[in-house]
């Protein structure tokens, strides 16, 4: 699997399927850059619209074939692999839930928002569990990039707020560069799905 942080879901089709059939990506298996198109598959991506609503789009993902025979899925940089929710709505929805709450009880103020977005409280709780696996790494990222310079560790809500100020694909790229995995990836075993940077976006 290859993530190209110069690509976004909304412009993926135009930039990939309407462009040259030659791609400058490096194979995770042999290191070659001889990639050609090799089929595709469909997946769904949930995004936030300009008016703050959730919108589900069907994304056709290009598969690439290397000269060595290895195939790779080419993903845009604003999605979370193996997850229907893109990075932006994941962060936005997570901020609806008090991250310090371990009671498992649904705050009454959430009811209207849950109804508005047509999502369940259990989904938000699952987002929270995923976030907590990454919180310390995200805090490290914020300190390394100079986004958080105070001595004390920030509260979870503050961490999410700072992350939301990043351009979404930029935050994912910085995190990947530091930790070599996508932020909020909830699949621990990715041995069969190696992930690398787009070679033209390594800097």
Short mmCIF file of C-alpha atoms in Angstrom, two decimals:
data_model
loop_
_atom_site.label_atom_id
_atom_site.label_comp_id
_atom_site.label_asym_id
_atom_site.label_seq_id
_atom_site.Cartn_x
_atom_site.Cartn_y
_atom_site.Cartn_z
CA UNK A 1 0.00 0.00 0.00
CA UNK A 2 1.29 3.45 -0.93
CA UNK A 3 -0.02 6.73 0.49
CA UNK A 4 0.43 9.85 -1.64
CA UNK A 5 0.09 12.90 0.59
CA UNK A 6 -0.25 15.18 -2.43
CA UNK A 7 -3.60 13.54 -3.28
CA UNK A 8 -7.05 14.15 -1.77
CA UNK A 9 -10.20 12.07 -2.07
CA UNK A 10 -12.16 14.75 -3.91
CA UNK A 11 -9.53 15.18 -6.63
CA UNK A 12 -8.25 11.60 -6.67
CA UNK A 13 -10.08 10.49 -9.80
CA UNK A 14 -9.04 13.55 -11.79
CA UNK A 15 -5.38 13.29 -10.78
CA UNK A 16 -5.03 9.53 -11.12
CA UNK A 17 -7.45 8.14 -13.69
CA UNK A 18 -7.25 11.14 -16.02
CA UNK A 19 -3.46 11.35 -15.99
CA UNK A 20 -0.54 9.37 -17.39
CA UNK A 21 -0.49 5.62 -16.83
CA UNK A 22 3.10 5.86 -15.53
CA UNK A 23 3.61 6.46 -11.80
CA UNK A 24 6.78 7.54 -9.93
CA UNK A 25 6.19 5.48 -6.79
CA UNK A 26 8.76 3.16 -5.26
CA UNK A 27 7.88 -0.50 -4.77
CA UNK A 28 7.91 -1.55 -1.11
CA UNK A 29 9.22 -4.96 -2.12
CA UNK A 30 12.06 -4.41 -4.65
CA UNK A 31 12.58 -0.62 -4.69
CA UNK A 32 11.79 -0.30 -8.38
CA UNK A 33 9.87 2.67 -9.77
CA UNK A 34 8.40 0.82 -12.74
CA UNK A 35 4.71 1.02 -11.86
CA UNK A 36 1.74 0.58 -14.19
CA UNK A 37 -2.02 0.47 -13.64
CA UNK A 38 -3.38 -2.89 -12.55
CA UNK A 39 -7.08 -2.78 -11.85
CA UNK A 40 -8.92 -0.96 -9.09
CA UNK A 41 -11.34 -1.48 -6.23
CA UNK A 42 -14.08 0.56 -4.59
CA UNK A 43 -14.32 1.83 -1.03
CA UNK A 44 -16.33 4.45 0.80
CA UNK A 45 -14.97 7.63 2.37
CA UNK A 46 -16.91 9.83 4.80
CA UNK A 47 -15.96 13.50 4.57
CA UNK A 48 -17.13 16.86 5.96
CA UNK A 49 -18.78 19.25 3.55
CA UNK A 50 -18.31 23.02 3.59
CA UNK A 51 -21.54 23.47 5.56
CA UNK A 52 -20.41 21.05 8.27
CA UNK A 53 -22.42 18.00 7.23
CA UNK A 54 -21.11 14.47 6.70
CA UNK A 55 -21.02 13.21 3.13
CA UNK A 56 -20.21 9.69 1.95
CA UNK A 57 -18.52 9.29 -1.40
CA UNK A 58 -17.51 6.16 -3.25
CA UNK A 59 -13.82 6.22 -4.04
CA UNK A 60 -12.30 4.06 -6.76
CA UNK A 61 -8.77 3.19 -5.63
CA UNK A 62 -6.13 2.55 -8.28
CA UNK A 63 -3.99 -0.56 -7.91
CA UNK A 64 -0.47 -0.50 -9.32
CA UNK A 65 1.68 -3.36 -10.56
CA UNK A 66 5.46 -3.31 -10.18
CA UNK A 67 7.85 -4.99 -12.60
CA UNK A 68 8.65 -7.49 -9.81
CA UNK A 69 5.03 -8.65 -9.78
CA UNK A 70 3.99 -7.00 -6.50
CA UNK A 71 0.74 -5.02 -6.49
CA UNK A 72 0.06 -1.90 -4.43
CA UNK A 73 -3.04 0.14 -3.58
CA UNK A 74 -2.54 3.89 -4.09
CA UNK A 75 -4.34 5.92 -1.40
CA UNK A 76 -4.82 9.69 -1.04
CA UNK A 77 -3.32 11.34 2.03
CA UNK A 78 -6.53 12.52 3.70
CA UNK A 79 -7.97 9.09 4.51
CA UNK A 80 -7.28 6.63 7.30
CA UNK A 81 -6.41 3.20 5.82
CA UNK A 82 -9.00 0.49 6.58
CA UNK A 83 -11.42 3.11 7.91
CA UNK A 84 -14.46 4.67 6.23
CA UNK A 85 -14.09 8.00 8.02
CA UNK A 86 -11.52 10.41 6.67
CA UNK A 87 -9.07 12.17 8.96
CA UNK A 88 -11.08 15.43 9.17
CA UNK A 89 -14.47 13.97 10.24
CA UNK A 90 -12.72 11.54 12.59
CA UNK A 91 -11.16 14.48 14.46
CA UNK A 92 -14.31 16.61 14.31
CA UNK A 93 -16.62 13.90 15.62
CA UNK A 94 -14.17 12.91 18.33
CA UNK A 95 -14.27 16.45 19.71
CA UNK A 96 -18.00 16.02 20.34
CA UNK A 97 -17.17 13.46 23.03
CA UNK A 98 -15.52 14.48 26.32
CA UNK A 99 -12.24 12.58 26.01
CA UNK A 100 -11.77 12.53 29.79
CA UNK A 101 -15.02 10.64 30.31
CA UNK A 102 -14.60 6.94 31.10
CA UNK A 103 -18.09 6.41 32.44
CA UNK A 104 -19.45 5.10 29.16
CA UNK A 105 -22.54 7.25 29.72
CA UNK A 106 -23.82 9.43 26.90
CA UNK A 107 -23.84 13.16 27.82
CA UNK A 108 -27.31 14.57 27.20
CA UNK A 109 -25.85 17.43 25.12
CA UNK A 110 -24.67 14.90 22.54
CA UNK A 111 -28.10 13.61 21.60
CA UNK A 112 -28.89 16.35 19.09
CA UNK A 113 -25.47 16.11 17.42
CA UNK A 114 -25.68 12.32 17.16
CA UNK A 115 -29.08 12.65 15.52
CA UNK A 116 -27.82 15.38 13.18
CA UNK A 117 -24.89 13.27 11.94
CA UNK A 118 -26.81 9.98 12.07
CA UNK A 119 -24.10 8.25 14.05
CA UNK A 120 -24.18 6.21 17.23
CA UNK A 121 -22.63 6.97 20.59
CA UNK A 122 -20.89 3.60 20.36
CA UNK A 123 -19.13 4.74 17.17
CA UNK A 124 -17.79 7.81 18.97
CA UNK A 125 -16.58 5.64 21.83
CA UNK A 126 -14.72 3.43 19.35
CA UNK A 127 -13.10 6.58 17.90
CA UNK A 128 -12.01 7.49 21.42
CA UNK A 129 -10.42 4.09 22.00
CA UNK A 130 -8.47 4.46 18.77
CA UNK A 131 -7.40 7.99 19.64
CA UNK A 132 -6.04 6.94 23.03
CA UNK A 133 -3.66 4.48 21.35
CA UNK A 134 -2.09 7.40 19.51
CA UNK A 135 -2.33 10.23 22.02
CA UNK A 136 1.25 10.10 23.37
CA UNK A 137 2.73 9.91 19.86
CA UNK A 138 0.56 12.85 18.78
CA UNK A 139 1.73 14.89 21.77
CA UNK A 140 5.33 14.07 20.79
CA UNK A 141 4.57 15.23 17.24
CA UNK A 142 3.13 18.52 18.52
CA UNK A 143 6.21 19.13 20.65
CA UNK A 144 8.64 18.26 17.84
CA UNK A 145 6.86 20.60 15.44
CA UNK A 146 6.72 23.38 18.05
CA UNK A 147 2.92 23.39 18.20
CA UNK A 148 2.96 22.68 21.93
CA UNK A 149 5.82 24.10 24.01
CA UNK A 150 4.53 24.10 27.57
CA UNK A 151 6.07 21.80 30.19
CA UNK A 152 2.86 20.03 31.20
CA UNK A 153 1.20 17.52 28.91
CA UNK A 154 -1.91 18.91 27.20
CA UNK A 155 -5.36 17.55 27.96
CA UNK A 156 -6.92 15.28 25.36
CA UNK A 157 -9.35 17.95 24.23
CA UNK A 158 -6.50 20.41 23.79
CA UNK A 159 -4.54 17.89 21.71
CA UNK A 160 -7.50 17.42 19.39
CA UNK A 161 -7.98 21.16 19.08
CA UNK A 162 -4.35 21.69 18.08
CA UNK A 163 -4.52 18.81 15.57
CA UNK A 164 -7.57 20.42 14.00
CA UNK A 165 -5.53 23.54 13.22
CA UNK A 166 -3.26 21.53 10.93
CA UNK A 167 -4.06 21.14 7.27
CA UNK A 168 -5.31 17.58 7.49
CA UNK A 169 -3.02 15.97 4.94
CA UNK A 170 -0.07 17.88 6.45
CA UNK A 171 -0.73 16.45 9.92
CA UNK A 172 -0.92 12.94 8.50
CA UNK A 173 2.29 13.44 6.54
CA UNK A 174 4.21 14.77 9.54
CA UNK A 175 2.97 11.94 11.74
CA UNK A 176 3.87 9.33 9.13
CA UNK A 177 7.34 10.80 8.68
CA UNK A 178 7.98 10.54 12.43
CA UNK A 179 6.38 7.19 13.22
CA UNK A 180 6.16 5.38 9.85
CA UNK A 181 2.47 4.57 10.14
CA UNK A 182 -0.73 6.52 9.46
CA UNK A 183 -2.36 8.34 12.35
CA UNK A 184 -5.42 6.55 13.77
CA UNK A 185 -4.72 3.33 11.87
CA UNK A 186 -6.66 0.81 13.96
CA UNK A 187 -5.14 -2.24 12.33
CA UNK A 188 -2.04 -3.29 14.23
CA UNK A 189 -0.77 -6.01 11.89
CA UNK A 190 0.13 -4.35 8.57
CA UNK A 191 2.92 -6.77 7.60
CA UNK A 192 0.99 -7.78 4.50
CA UNK A 193 0.21 -4.14 3.70
CA UNK A 194 3.52 -2.21 3.86
CA UNK A 195 3.05 1.56 3.76
CA UNK A 196 5.52 4.05 2.27
CA UNK A 197 5.63 7.72 1.36
CA UNK A 198 5.08 8.86 -2.17
CA UNK A 199 8.62 9.24 -3.54
CA UNK A 200 7.89 12.73 -4.94
CA UNK A 201 6.59 13.93 -1.55
CA UNK A 202 9.35 12.73 0.77
CA UNK A 203 10.50 16.26 1.75
#
